[in-house]
Amino acid sequence: MGFKEMFNLARVPSILLLGALYVAYVLIGGVIFWHLEGQLGTRDVGYIIEQKQNLLNKYTCLNAVQDASKAGISLRSNYTTDGFWKFTTSAVFAATVVTTIGYGNISPRSSGGQIFCVFFALFGIPLNIVVLNRVGKYMLAIERNISDFLEGKMNHNTRWIHFISYLSGMVLFFVVPMLVFQNQEGWTYSQAIYYCFITLSTIGFGDFVADNNPEKTYPDWYSILTACWIFFGLAWLALVINHSIEILERINNQLKGWWGSKNPK
Amino acid sequence: MGFKEMFNLARVPSILLLGALYVAYVLIGGVIFWHLEGQLGTRDVGYIIEQKQNLLNKYTCLNAVQDASKAGISLRSNYTTDGFWKFTTSAVFAATVVTTIGYGNISPRSSGGQIFCVFFALFGIPLNIVVLNRVGKYMLAIERNISDFLEGKMNHNTRWIHFISYLSGMVLFFVVPMLVFQNQEGWTYSQAIYYCFITLSTIGFGDFVADNNPEKTYPDWYSILTACWIFFGLAWLALVINHSIEILERINNQLKGWWGSKNPK
Ligand SMILES: [K+]
Ligand SMILES: [K+]
């Protein structure tokens, strides 16, 4: 094999190139946010920690505030964690921008960061949609291959197999993450399933955010698994939502047809 | 005109029916959220206001906390405004769910509210996409009609007119709202344009939210104008983003073609 042929990128599936572009885009965005916000973040955190310490030294009464915090009045945890805009945090932030989840637990506070965020999203959101659609198509193709294989093997009918594959998706992207989050974050089952849905639907309230509690130590695999879950989950849910829209449109057309035959002009 | 003909809904454009369904869906959702969260909210607010008053009476030192709050440590404003889950707030919340903006400045805290939120979004998001796509098509049709009219009238070429209509969209959905928000909310220009973009892209960090500052009194037209801006802005930006995706796909295909002709198999 010649040198030229070895590096013939036309043979590398375009999805890998696109995926690499996507990852590079998010990481470069992360670096820029880190630089734009990092210094500001550190300065602010330093100032605030100092302020907080002064307060606590002067007025020991402030334990009462910490009690009140449990009832909803909280010292915003953003600013009390060390190293607010670290590189990893910035990369996660960049990912929440391009996916439009936008938890908002951290967000740019400098004008430069805010303006960069606008341009970053302007190209990142379309790129994200293209990548997720492509990944979704691959997932559908894999699902069809497995379905066809099972259909030939076990003589089940197609509808039944499609239902099972839909159910497997639900288990893989909702039930398994729910159990993991319940275990790792200490949320209730209903909070965990709510978090899963709010994230994958890209609503992203930010009232619950995984891998973000400064009081917890998470295992190493946790953040990687969470990122993979979000990425493939978004692709899968986009498929399901597109399917729901098709069904809605079909019902709409059927209603129209039914109405037209009952009320001919 | 007979009674039957007068009520022949087949003559009402289907977009109005769909729009009515959409509005009804959001309002009903608002009512349900209000009932599920309202009592909880009022109880919590009452408890917290009482707590806060106790604190302030006991320890006058706490003005220091209010100074610190300006530096980032804030008593979360959610819980200090009166009537947290009012009907209007609940309807706005329902709208942020179906559009997937999800500012997260308020979010359901009861298990019932959280589970309802999941099911509300499950049907609301596809409905929202269908309605916005339909509205987008109408907006495009209107734009084409105006373009054709101007083309015949002034003998300009089409590309120039399309550029002007794109620019008008930018002015209508970004520049005008920026000026209004800068004026009404007291944000800087860069904060206002950042808010506009973060909202219409459905990222919705919730770091800036219009019509949500308890210390401001807004004019009557303000909330209605904001709602209209979000609705038509989302439809317009969906068109623009779809257009960007088409351009990205075209560039991708051209690159592929260029690569293929340089490296034939
Ligand atoms: K969002
Ligand atoms: K959000």
Short mmCIF file of C-alpha atoms and ligand atoms in Angstrom, two decimals:
data_model
loop_
_atom_site.label_atom_id
_atom_site.label_comp_id
_atom_site.label_asym_id
_atom_site.label_seq_id
_atom_site.Cartn_x
_atom_site.Cartn_y
_atom_site.Cartn_z
CA MET A 1 0.00 0.00 0.00
CA GLY A 2 1.49 3.34 -1.06
CA PHE A 3 1.86 6.38 1.12
CA LYS A 4 -0.72 8.25 -0.95
CA GLU A 5 -3.28 5.47 -0.74
CA MET A 6 -2.77 5.03 2.97
CA PHE A 7 -3.78 8.63 3.52
CA ASN A 8 -6.60 8.60 1.01
CA LEU A 9 -9.21 10.20 3.24
CA ALA A 10 -11.94 9.56 0.70
CA ARG A 11 -12.02 6.01 2.10
CA VAL A 12 -12.53 7.17 5.67
CA PRO A 13 -16.30 7.35 6.17
CA SER A 14 -17.38 10.99 6.03
CA ILE A 15 -19.15 10.56 9.37
CA LEU A 16 -15.77 10.19 11.09
CA LEU A 17 -14.49 13.40 9.47
CA LEU A 18 -17.69 15.16 10.44
CA GLY A 19 -17.43 13.76 13.95
CA ALA A 20 -13.83 14.95 14.24
CA LEU A 21 -14.84 18.42 13.00
CA TYR A 22 -17.63 18.46 15.60
CA VAL A 23 -15.38 17.41 18.48
CA ALA A 24 -12.71 19.93 17.38
CA TYR A 25 -15.31 22.69 17.16
CA VAL A 26 -16.58 22.01 20.69
CA LEU A 27 -13.06 21.72 22.18
CA ILE A 28 -11.81 24.90 20.48
CA GLY A 29 -14.94 26.67 21.72
CA GLY A 30 -14.17 25.33 25.18
CA VAL A 31 -10.63 26.76 25.04
CA ILE A 32 -11.89 30.18 23.93
CA PHE A 33 -14.57 30.33 26.64
CA TRP A 34 -11.99 29.23 29.18
CA HIS A 35 -9.68 32.10 28.18
CA LEU A 36 -12.47 34.69 27.92
CA GLU A 37 -14.18 33.77 31.18
CA GLY A 38 -11.46 31.99 33.14
CA GLN A 39 -9.70 35.03 34.52
CA LEU A 40 -12.93 36.83 35.27
CA GLY A 41 -14.24 33.71 37.00
CA THR A 42 -11.18 33.22 39.17
CA ARG A 43 -11.07 36.89 40.17
CA ASP A 44 -14.77 36.87 41.06
CA VAL A 45 -14.55 33.60 42.95
CA GLY A 46 -11.57 34.90 44.92
CA TYR A 47 -13.42 38.10 45.78
CA ILE A 48 -16.58 36.25 46.73
CA ILE A 49 -14.83 33.63 48.85
CA GLU A 50 -13.06 36.48 50.66
CA GLN A 51 -16.39 38.28 51.16
CA LYS A 52 -18.00 35.11 52.41
CA GLN A 53 -15.14 34.45 54.83
CA ASN A 54 -15.36 38.02 56.15
CA LEU A 55 -19.06 37.57 56.72
CA LEU A 56 -18.68 34.25 58.47
CA ASN A 57 -15.90 35.59 60.72
CA LYS A 58 -17.84 38.71 61.67
CA TYR A 59 -21.24 37.18 62.11
CA THR A 60 -21.39 33.59 63.30
CA CYS A 61 -25.15 33.98 63.10
CA LEU A 62 -24.82 33.20 59.42
CA ASN A 63 -25.26 29.48 60.03
CA ALA A 64 -28.91 30.47 60.00
CA VAL A 65 -28.51 31.48 56.36
CA GLN A 66 -27.21 28.02 55.61
CA ASP A 67 -30.31 26.56 57.20
CA ALA A 68 -32.44 28.88 55.11
CA SER A 69 -30.50 27.78 52.05
CA LYS A 70 -31.98 24.32 52.40
CA ALA A 71 -35.42 25.90 52.15
CA GLY A 72 -34.63 27.56 48.82
CA ILE A 73 -32.56 30.63 49.62
CA SER A 74 -29.19 29.39 48.45
CA LEU A 75 -25.79 30.94 48.06
CA ARG A 76 -25.52 30.19 44.34
CA SER A 77 -23.32 27.13 44.09
CA ASN A 78 -21.75 28.39 40.82
CA TYR A 79 -19.57 30.82 42.56
CA THR A 80 -18.65 28.82 45.62
CA THR A 81 -17.05 25.93 43.73
CA ASP A 82 -13.33 26.26 43.13
CA GLY A 83 -12.14 26.95 39.58
CA PHE A 84 -15.41 28.02 38.06
CA TRP A 85 -14.31 28.24 34.39
CA LYS A 86 -11.85 25.34 34.20
CA PHE A 87 -11.12 23.83 30.77
CA THR A 88 -13.37 20.82 31.36
CA THR A 89 -16.22 23.04 32.55
CA SER A 90 -15.72 25.28 29.51
CA ALA A 91 -15.85 22.32 27.11
CA VAL A 92 -19.03 21.04 28.79
CA PHE A 93 -20.44 24.57 28.53
CA ALA A 94 -19.56 24.68 24.80
CA ALA A 95 -21.39 21.36 24.36
CA THR A 96 -24.50 22.70 26.13
CA VAL A 97 -24.44 25.67 23.70
CA VAL A 98 -24.26 23.72 20.42
CA THR A 99 -26.87 21.18 21.57
CA THR A 100 -29.09 24.13 22.73
CA ILE A 101 -29.56 22.39 26.10
CA GLY A 102 -28.16 25.51 27.83
CA TYR A 103 -28.50 24.47 31.48
CA GLY A 104 -27.39 27.94 32.49
CA ASN A 105 -25.72 26.73 35.69
CA ILE A 106 -22.75 28.56 34.23
CA SER A 107 -22.97 31.22 31.51
CA PRO A 108 -20.57 33.86 30.17
CA ARG A 109 -20.53 37.07 32.17
CA SER A 110 -18.03 39.14 30.21
CA SER A 111 -19.19 41.02 27.09
CA GLY A 112 -16.50 39.23 25.08
CA GLY A 113 -17.71 35.83 26.27
CA GLN A 114 -21.33 36.71 25.52
CA ILE A 115 -20.62 37.95 21.99
CA PHE A 116 -18.37 34.97 21.25
CA CYS A 117 -21.14 32.70 22.55
CA VAL A 118 -23.54 34.15 19.93
CA PHE A 119 -21.15 33.48 17.02
CA PHE A 120 -20.13 30.11 18.44
CA ALA A 121 -23.79 29.04 18.55
CA LEU A 122 -24.54 30.52 15.11
CA PHE A 123 -22.31 27.93 13.41
CA GLY A 124 -22.31 25.30 16.16
CA ILE A 125 -26.08 24.67 16.25
CA PRO A 126 -26.42 23.85 12.51
CA LEU A 127 -23.27 21.69 12.73
CA ASN A 128 -24.72 19.86 15.72
CA ILE A 129 -28.02 19.23 13.90
CA VAL A 130 -26.20 17.87 10.83
CA VAL A 131 -24.00 15.57 12.94
CA LEU A 132 -26.91 14.29 15.06
CA ASN A 133 -29.05 13.64 11.97
CA ARG A 134 -26.20 11.68 10.41
CA VAL A 135 -25.66 9.68 13.62
CA GLY A 136 -29.41 9.11 13.89
CA LYS A 137 -29.44 7.66 10.35
CA TYR A 138 -26.63 5.25 11.28
CA MET A 139 -28.50 4.23 14.43
CA LEU A 140 -31.64 3.61 12.36
CA ALA A 141 -29.63 1.56 9.85
CA ILE A 142 -28.15 -0.56 12.65
CA GLU A 143 -31.60 -1.01 14.19
CA ARG A 144 -33.01 -2.12 10.78
CA ASN A 145 -30.17 -4.60 10.28
CA ILE A 146 -30.74 -6.16 13.68
CA SER A 147 -34.52 -6.22 13.07
CA ASP A 148 -34.07 -7.93 9.70
CA PHE A 149 -31.69 -10.45 11.23
CA LEU A 150 -34.11 -11.26 14.07
CA GLU A 151 -37.05 -11.41 11.66
CA GLY A 152 -35.25 -14.04 9.55
CA LYS A 153 -34.06 -15.93 12.63
CA MET A 154 -37.17 -16.06 14.76
CA ASN A 155 -40.05 -15.57 12.31
CA HIS A 156 -41.55 -12.78 14.40
CA ASN A 157 -43.48 -10.06 12.61
CA THR A 158 -41.89 -6.66 11.93
CA ARG A 159 -44.20 -4.51 14.02
CA TRP A 160 -43.42 -6.56 17.13
CA ILE A 161 -39.66 -6.25 16.55
CA HIS A 162 -39.89 -2.49 15.96
CA PHE A 163 -41.80 -2.17 19.22
CA ILE A 164 -39.08 -4.12 21.03
CA SER A 165 -36.33 -1.94 19.52
CA TYR A 166 -38.24 1.20 20.58
CA LEU A 167 -38.52 -0.27 24.07
CA SER A 168 -34.78 -1.06 24.11
CA GLY A 169 -34.11 2.59 23.22
CA MET A 170 -36.31 3.72 26.11
CA VAL A 171 -34.46 1.40 28.50
CA LEU A 172 -31.01 2.38 27.18
CA PHE A 173 -31.61 6.15 27.16
CA PHE A 174 -34.03 6.57 30.07
CA VAL A 175 -34.19 3.63 32.47
CA VAL A 176 -30.44 2.86 32.68
CA PRO A 177 -29.42 6.57 33.03
CA MET A 178 -32.21 7.03 35.60
CA LEU A 179 -30.73 4.24 37.74
CA VAL A 180 -27.18 5.60 37.31
CA PHE A 181 -28.17 9.18 38.19
CA GLN A 182 -30.30 8.07 41.12
CA ASN A 183 -27.30 6.19 42.43
CA GLN A 184 -24.57 8.75 41.71
CA GLU A 185 -26.38 12.03 42.40
CA GLY A 186 -28.64 10.91 45.21
CA TRP A 187 -31.78 12.08 43.40
CA THR A 188 -35.13 10.33 43.71
CA TYR A 189 -36.27 8.14 40.79
CA SER A 190 -38.76 10.77 39.63
CA GLN A 191 -36.11 13.52 39.80
CA ALA A 192 -33.70 11.33 37.82
CA ILE A 193 -36.21 10.55 35.05
CA TYR A 194 -37.23 14.23 34.96
CA TYR A 195 -33.55 15.19 34.55
CA CYS A 196 -33.10 12.64 31.74
CA PHE A 197 -36.10 13.94 29.84
CA ILE A 198 -35.40 17.65 30.42
CA THR A 199 -31.85 17.10 29.13
CA LEU A 200 -32.58 14.96 26.06
CA SER A 201 -35.50 17.18 25.00
CA THR A 202 -32.92 20.05 25.11
CA ILE A 203 -35.18 22.03 27.49
CA GLY A 204 -32.35 22.04 30.04
CA PHE A 205 -33.78 24.01 32.98
CA GLY A 206 -30.56 23.52 34.90
CA ASP A 207 -32.40 22.77 38.18
CA PHE A 208 -30.73 19.35 38.10
CA VAL A 209 -27.34 18.98 36.39
CA ALA A 210 -25.36 15.74 36.43
CA ASP A 211 -21.66 15.67 37.34
CA ASN A 212 -21.97 19.16 38.84
CA ASN A 213 -22.26 18.75 42.60
CA PRO A 214 -19.08 20.09 44.24
CA GLU A 215 -19.81 18.05 47.35
CA LYS A 216 -19.68 14.72 45.48
CA THR A 217 -16.74 12.79 44.10
CA TYR A 218 -17.72 11.04 40.91
CA PRO A 219 -16.05 7.94 39.41
CA ASP A 220 -13.84 8.48 36.34
CA TRP A 221 -16.18 6.83 33.84
CA TYR A 222 -19.09 9.00 34.94
CA SER A 223 -18.50 12.18 32.90
CA ILE A 224 -17.59 10.22 29.74
CA LEU A 225 -20.69 8.05 30.09
CA THR A 226 -22.85 11.15 30.64
CA ALA A 227 -21.43 12.82 27.51
CA CYS A 228 -22.04 9.67 25.41
CA TRP A 229 -25.54 9.33 26.82
CA ILE A 230 -26.39 12.94 25.89
CA PHE A 231 -24.91 12.64 22.39
CA PHE A 232 -26.54 9.35 21.35
CA GLY A 233 -29.67 10.10 23.35
CA LEU A 234 -30.19 13.37 21.47
CA ALA A 235 -29.77 11.55 18.14
CA TRP A 236 -32.23 8.87 19.23
CA LEU A 237 -34.80 11.32 20.62
CA ALA A 238 -34.56 13.42 17.44
CA LEU A 239 -35.58 10.28 15.53
CA VAL A 240 -38.47 9.62 17.93
CA ILE A 241 -39.65 13.27 17.82
CA ASN A 242 -39.47 13.29 13.99
CA HIS A 243 -41.54 10.11 14.03
CA SER A 244 -44.09 11.74 16.38
CA ILE A 245 -44.33 14.75 14.04
CA GLU A 246 -44.99 12.44 11.09
CA ILE A 247 -47.76 10.77 13.09
CA LEU A 248 -49.25 14.18 14.03
CA GLU A 249 -49.15 15.29 10.37
CA ARG A 250 -50.77 12.00 9.28
CA ILE A 251 -53.57 12.42 11.88
CA ASN A 252 -54.02 16.02 10.69
CA ASN A 253 -54.32 14.90 7.05
CA GLN A 254 -56.72 12.08 7.98
CA LEU A 255 -58.90 14.52 9.95
CA LYS A 256 -58.84 16.88 6.97
CA GLY A 257 -59.83 14.04 4.61
CA TRP A 258 -62.59 12.90 7.01
CA TRP A 259 -63.86 16.47 7.35
CA GLY A 260 -63.75 17.02 3.57
CA SER A 261 -65.82 13.87 2.87
CA LYS A 262 -68.39 14.85 5.52
CA ASN A 263 -68.61 18.45 4.29
CA PRO A 264 -68.13 18.39 0.51
CA LYS A 265 -67.98 21.85 -1.07
CA MET B 1 -76.00 32.17 4.76
CA GLY B 2 -77.30 29.10 6.60
CA PHE B 3 -76.40 28.14 10.14
CA LYS B 4 -74.60 25.06 8.92
CA GLU B 5 -72.54 26.96 6.37
CA MET B 6 -71.66 29.69 8.81
CA PHE B 7 -70.03 27.12 11.05
CA ASN B 8 -68.40 25.17 8.28
CA LEU B 9 -64.96 24.98 9.80
CA ALA B 10 -63.51 23.50 6.61
CA ARG B 11 -63.40 27.07 5.31
CA VAL B 12 -61.42 28.36 8.27
CA PRO B 13 -57.75 28.01 7.30
CA SER B 14 -56.27 25.01 9.09
CA ILE B 15 -53.46 27.21 10.45
CA LEU B 16 -56.00 29.03 12.64
CA LEU B 17 -57.32 25.75 14.01
CA LEU B 18 -53.78 24.58 14.63
CA GLY B 19 -52.93 27.91 16.25
CA ALA B 20 -55.99 27.68 18.50
CA LEU B 21 -55.02 24.12 19.47
CA TYR B 22 -51.51 25.35 20.26
CA VAL B 23 -52.68 28.27 22.39
CA ALA B 24 -55.19 26.04 24.19
CA TYR B 25 -52.50 23.44 24.84
CA VAL B 26 -50.15 26.01 26.38
CA LEU B 27 -52.89 27.64 28.48
CA ILE B 28 -54.22 24.31 29.77
CA GLY B 29 -50.67 23.33 30.61
CA GLY B 30 -50.30 26.64 32.43
CA VAL B 31 -53.42 25.95 34.50
CA ILE B 32 -52.21 22.47 35.45
CA PHE B 33 -48.73 23.71 36.43
CA TRP B 34 -50.36 26.49 38.41
CA HIS B 35 -52.45 23.99 40.37
CA LEU B 36 -49.65 21.47 40.84
CA GLU B 37 -47.01 24.02 41.86
CA GLY B 38 -49.05 27.00 43.01
CA GLN B 39 -49.83 25.80 46.52
CA LEU B 40 -46.33 24.49 47.03
CA GLY B 41 -44.94 27.77 45.79
CA THR B 42 -47.11 29.93 48.02
CA ARG B 43 -46.36 27.79 51.06
CA ASP B 44 -42.63 27.88 50.39
CA VAL B 45 -42.63 31.59 49.69
CA GLY B 46 -44.54 32.24 52.89
CA TYR B 47 -42.13 30.13 54.89
CA ILE B 48 -39.10 31.73 53.28
CA ILE B 49 -40.33 35.29 53.66
CA GLU B 50 -40.97 34.52 57.33
CA GLN B 51 -37.48 33.03 57.66
CA LYS B 52 -35.98 36.04 55.93
CA GLN B 53 -37.87 38.45 58.18
CA ASN B 54 -36.73 36.58 61.28
CA LEU B 55 -33.16 36.77 60.08
CA LEU B 56 -33.37 40.47 59.28
CA ASN B 57 -34.96 41.25 62.65
CA LYS B 58 -32.41 39.25 64.60
CA TYR B 59 -29.32 40.21 62.71
CA THR B 60 -29.24 43.66 61.17
CA CYS B 61 -25.78 42.73 59.97
CA LEU B 62 -27.49 41.00 57.08
CA ASN B 63 -27.37 44.09 54.91
CA ALA B 64 -23.85 42.85 54.26
CA VAL B 65 -25.35 39.80 52.55
CA GLN B 66 -27.30 42.10 50.28
CA ASP B 67 -24.06 43.83 49.31
CA ALA B 68 -22.50 40.46 48.66
CA SER B 69 -25.51 39.55 46.55
CA LYS B 70 -24.51 42.20 44.03
CA ALA B 71 -21.18 40.41 43.66
CA GLY B 72 -22.83 37.11 42.75
CA ILE B 73 -24.03 35.57 45.98
CA SER B 74 -27.72 36.18 45.59
CA LEU B 75 -30.79 35.21 47.53
CA ARG B 76 -32.43 33.44 44.60
CA SER B 77 -34.93 35.94 43.26
CA ASN B 78 -37.41 33.15 42.38
CA TYR B 79 -38.48 32.74 45.91
CA THR B 80 -38.47 36.33 47.02
CA THR B 81 -40.99 37.57 44.45
CA ASP B 82 -44.60 37.46 45.58
CA GLY B 83 -46.86 34.81 44.04
CA PHE B 84 -44.24 32.60 42.51
CA TRP B 85 -46.50 30.25 40.50
CA LYS B 86 -49.22 32.67 39.41
CA PHE B 87 -51.32 31.76 36.38
CA THR B 88 -49.43 34.13 34.07
CA THR B 89 -46.07 32.79 35.26
CA SER B 90 -47.32 29.23 34.80
CA ALA B 91 -48.45 29.94 31.22
CA VAL B 92 -45.09 31.55 30.41
CA PHE B 93 -43.42 28.51 31.97
CA ALA B 94 -45.55 26.17 29.80
CA ALA B 95 -44.46 28.18 26.74
CA THR B 96 -40.78 27.85 27.68
CA VAL B 97 -41.31 24.07 27.93
CA VAL B 98 -42.93 23.50 24.52
CA THR B 99 -40.44 25.81 22.75
CA THR B 100 -37.59 23.98 24.60
CA ILE B 101 -36.16 27.38 25.65
CA GLY B 102 -36.40 26.31 29.31
CA TYR B 103 -34.92 29.37 31.03
CA GLY B 104 -35.10 27.49 34.30
CA ASN B 105 -35.66 30.68 36.34
CA ILE B 106 -38.67 28.76 37.58
CA SER B 107 -39.10 25.00 37.32
CA PRO B 108 -41.44 22.46 38.93
CA ARG B 109 -40.31 21.28 42.36
CA SER B 110 -43.06 18.79 43.23
CA SER B 111 -42.84 15.24 41.87
CA GLY B 112 -46.28 15.67 40.34
CA GLY B 113 -45.21 18.85 38.55
CA GLN B 114 -42.03 17.23 37.28
CA ILE B 115 -43.78 14.14 35.92
CA PHE B 116 -46.53 16.25 34.33
CA CYS B 117 -43.80 18.41 32.78
CA VAL B 118 -42.35 15.34 31.04
CA PHE B 119 -45.67 14.33 29.49
CA PHE B 120 -46.59 17.92 28.69
CA ALA B 121 -43.31 18.32 26.76
CA LEU B 122 -43.65 14.92 25.08
CA PHE B 123 -46.67 16.11 23.09
CA GLY B 124 -46.06 19.85 23.29
CA ILE B 125 -42.63 19.89 21.59
CA PRO B 126 -43.77 18.10 18.40
CA LEU B 127 -46.89 20.31 18.32
CA ASN B 128 -44.73 23.40 18.68
CA ILE B 129 -42.43 22.26 15.84
CA VAL B 130 -45.40 21.61 13.54
CA VAL B 131 -46.98 25.01 14.32
CA LEU B 132 -43.71 26.92 13.92
CA ASN B 133 -42.94 25.16 10.60
CA ARG B 134 -46.40 26.07 9.32
CA VAL B 135 -46.02 29.69 10.45
CA GLY B 136 -42.54 29.78 8.90
CA LYS B 137 -43.98 28.64 5.55
CA TYR B 138 -46.58 31.44 5.69
CA MET B 139 -43.87 33.97 6.53
CA LEU B 140 -41.81 32.71 3.57
CA ALA B 141 -44.85 32.95 1.27
CA ILE B 142 -45.48 36.54 2.38
CA GLU B 143 -41.81 37.40 1.87
CA ARG B 144 -41.90 35.88 -1.66
CA ASN B 145 -45.05 37.84 -2.55
CA ILE B 146 -43.50 41.11 -1.41
CA SER B 147 -40.25 40.25 -3.23
CA ASP B 148 -42.14 39.49 -6.46
CA PHE B 149 -44.13 42.70 -6.15
CA LEU B 150 -40.99 44.79 -5.59
CA GLU B 151 -39.18 42.97 -8.40
CA GLY B 152 -41.92 43.88 -10.88
CA LYS B 153 -42.21 47.42 -9.56
CA MET B 154 -38.58 48.45 -9.28
CA ASN B 155 -36.73 46.12 -11.69
CA HIS B 156 -34.21 45.15 -9.03
CA ASN B 157 -32.71 41.68 -9.24
CA THR B 158 -33.97 38.90 -6.98
CA ARG B 159 -30.78 38.27 -5.01
CA TRP B 160 -30.64 41.90 -3.91
CA ILE B 161 -34.27 41.81 -2.74
CA HIS B 162 -33.74 38.55 -0.84
CA PHE B 163 -30.74 40.10 0.88
CA ILE B 164 -32.86 43.10 1.90
CA SER B 165 -35.65 40.86 3.24
CA TYR B 166 -33.07 38.88 5.26
CA LEU B 167 -31.73 42.16 6.61
CA SER B 168 -35.27 43.29 7.51
CA GLY B 169 -35.71 40.03 9.44
CA MET B 170 -32.49 40.71 11.34
CA VAL B 171 -33.65 44.24 12.17
CA LEU B 172 -37.16 43.13 13.15
CA PHE B 173 -36.10 40.16 15.30
CA PHE B 174 -32.76 41.34 16.68
CA VAL B 175 -32.15 45.08 16.41
CA VAL B 176 -35.63 46.32 17.42
CA PRO B 177 -35.94 43.86 20.38
CA MET B 178 -32.38 44.75 21.42
CA LEU B 179 -33.35 48.43 21.65
CA VAL B 180 -36.59 47.62 23.49
CA PHE B 181 -34.87 45.30 26.01
CA GLN B 182 -32.00 47.72 26.55
CA ASN B 183 -34.55 50.39 27.34
CA GLN B 184 -36.99 48.34 29.45
CA GLU B 185 -34.62 46.04 31.35
CA GLY B 186 -31.67 48.36 31.75
CA TRP B 187 -29.28 45.90 30.12
CA THR B 188 -26.31 46.98 28.02
CA TYR B 189 -26.61 46.63 24.23
CA SER B 190 -24.36 43.56 24.20
CA GLN B 191 -26.37 41.94 27.01
CA ALA B 192 -29.61 42.68 25.14
CA ILE B 193 -28.42 41.17 21.82
CA TYR B 194 -27.01 38.19 23.75
CA TYR B 195 -30.41 37.70 25.42
CA CYS B 196 -32.18 37.92 22.02
CA PHE B 197 -29.92 35.32 20.47
CA ILE B 198 -29.86 32.94 23.46
CA THR B 199 -33.68 33.04 23.53
CA LEU B 200 -34.41 32.62 19.80
CA SER B 201 -31.79 29.87 19.43
CA THR B 202 -33.74 28.08 22.27
CA ILE B 203 -30.53 27.78 24.31
CA GLY B 204 -32.22 29.77 27.11
CA PHE B 205 -29.57 29.95 29.83
CA GLY B 206 -31.92 31.97 32.01
CA ASP B 207 -29.15 34.38 33.09
CA PHE B 208 -31.18 37.16 31.49
CA VAL B 209 -34.97 36.82 31.31
CA ALA B 210 -37.23 39.58 30.00
CA ASP B 211 -40.32 40.70 31.92
CA ASN B 212 -39.03 38.95 35.03
CA ASN B 213 -37.46 41.61 37.24
CA PRO B 214 -39.63 42.07 40.35
CA GLU B 215 -38.10 45.50 40.94
CA LYS B 216 -39.34 46.86 37.58
CA THR B 217 -42.81 47.87 36.47
CA TYR B 218 -43.30 47.05 32.83
CA PRO B 219 -45.80 48.67 30.44
CA ASP B 220 -48.88 46.61 29.49
CA TRP B 221 -47.85 45.96 25.89
CA TYR B 222 -44.47 44.62 26.96
CA SER B 223 -45.31 41.00 27.81
CA ILE B 224 -47.55 40.60 24.73
CA LEU B 225 -44.86 42.06 22.47
CA THR B 226 -42.26 39.75 24.05
CA ALA B 227 -44.47 36.69 23.47
CA CYS B 228 -45.09 37.67 19.81
CA TRP B 229 -41.38 38.34 19.30
CA ILE B 230 -40.45 34.89 20.64
CA PHE B 231 -43.12 33.11 18.59
CA PHE B 232 -42.44 34.72 15.20
CA GLY B 233 -38.72 35.00 15.91
CA LEU B 234 -38.50 31.24 16.52
CA ALA B 235 -40.33 30.58 13.24
CA TRP B 236 -38.01 32.98 11.39
CA LEU B 237 -34.82 31.64 12.96
CA ALA B 238 -35.91 28.05 12.21
CA LEU B 239 -36.08 29.10 8.53
CA VAL B 240 -32.63 30.71 8.72
CA ILE B 241 -31.10 27.71 10.53
CA ASN B 242 -32.65 25.29 7.99
CA HIS B 243 -31.15 27.47 5.25
CA SER B 244 -27.73 27.35 6.96
CA ILE B 245 -27.96 23.54 7.20
CA GLU B 246 -28.72 23.36 3.46
CA ILE B 247 -25.66 25.51 2.78
CA LEU B 248 -23.50 23.31 5.04
CA GLU B 249 -24.77 20.15 3.28
CA ARG B 250 -24.09 21.75 -0.12
CA ILE B 251 -20.54 22.69 0.91
CA ASN B 252 -20.06 19.15 2.21
CA ASN B 253 -21.27 17.64 -1.08
CA GLN B 254 -19.11 20.04 -3.11
CA LEU B 255 -16.07 19.13 -1.00
CA LYS B 256 -16.88 15.44 -1.53
CA GLY B 257 -17.21 15.97 -5.28
CA TRP B 258 -13.98 17.99 -5.38
CA TRP B 259 -12.20 15.31 -3.35
CA GLY B 260 -13.62 12.52 -5.51
CA SER B 261 -12.44 14.16 -8.77
CA LYS B 262 -8.96 14.73 -7.32
CA ASN B 263 -8.72 11.18 -5.96
CA PRO B 264 -10.61 8.88 -8.38
CA LYS B 265 -10.86 5.27 -7.24
K K C 1 -32.79 25.01 26.17
K K C 2 -32.20 26.07 28.98
#
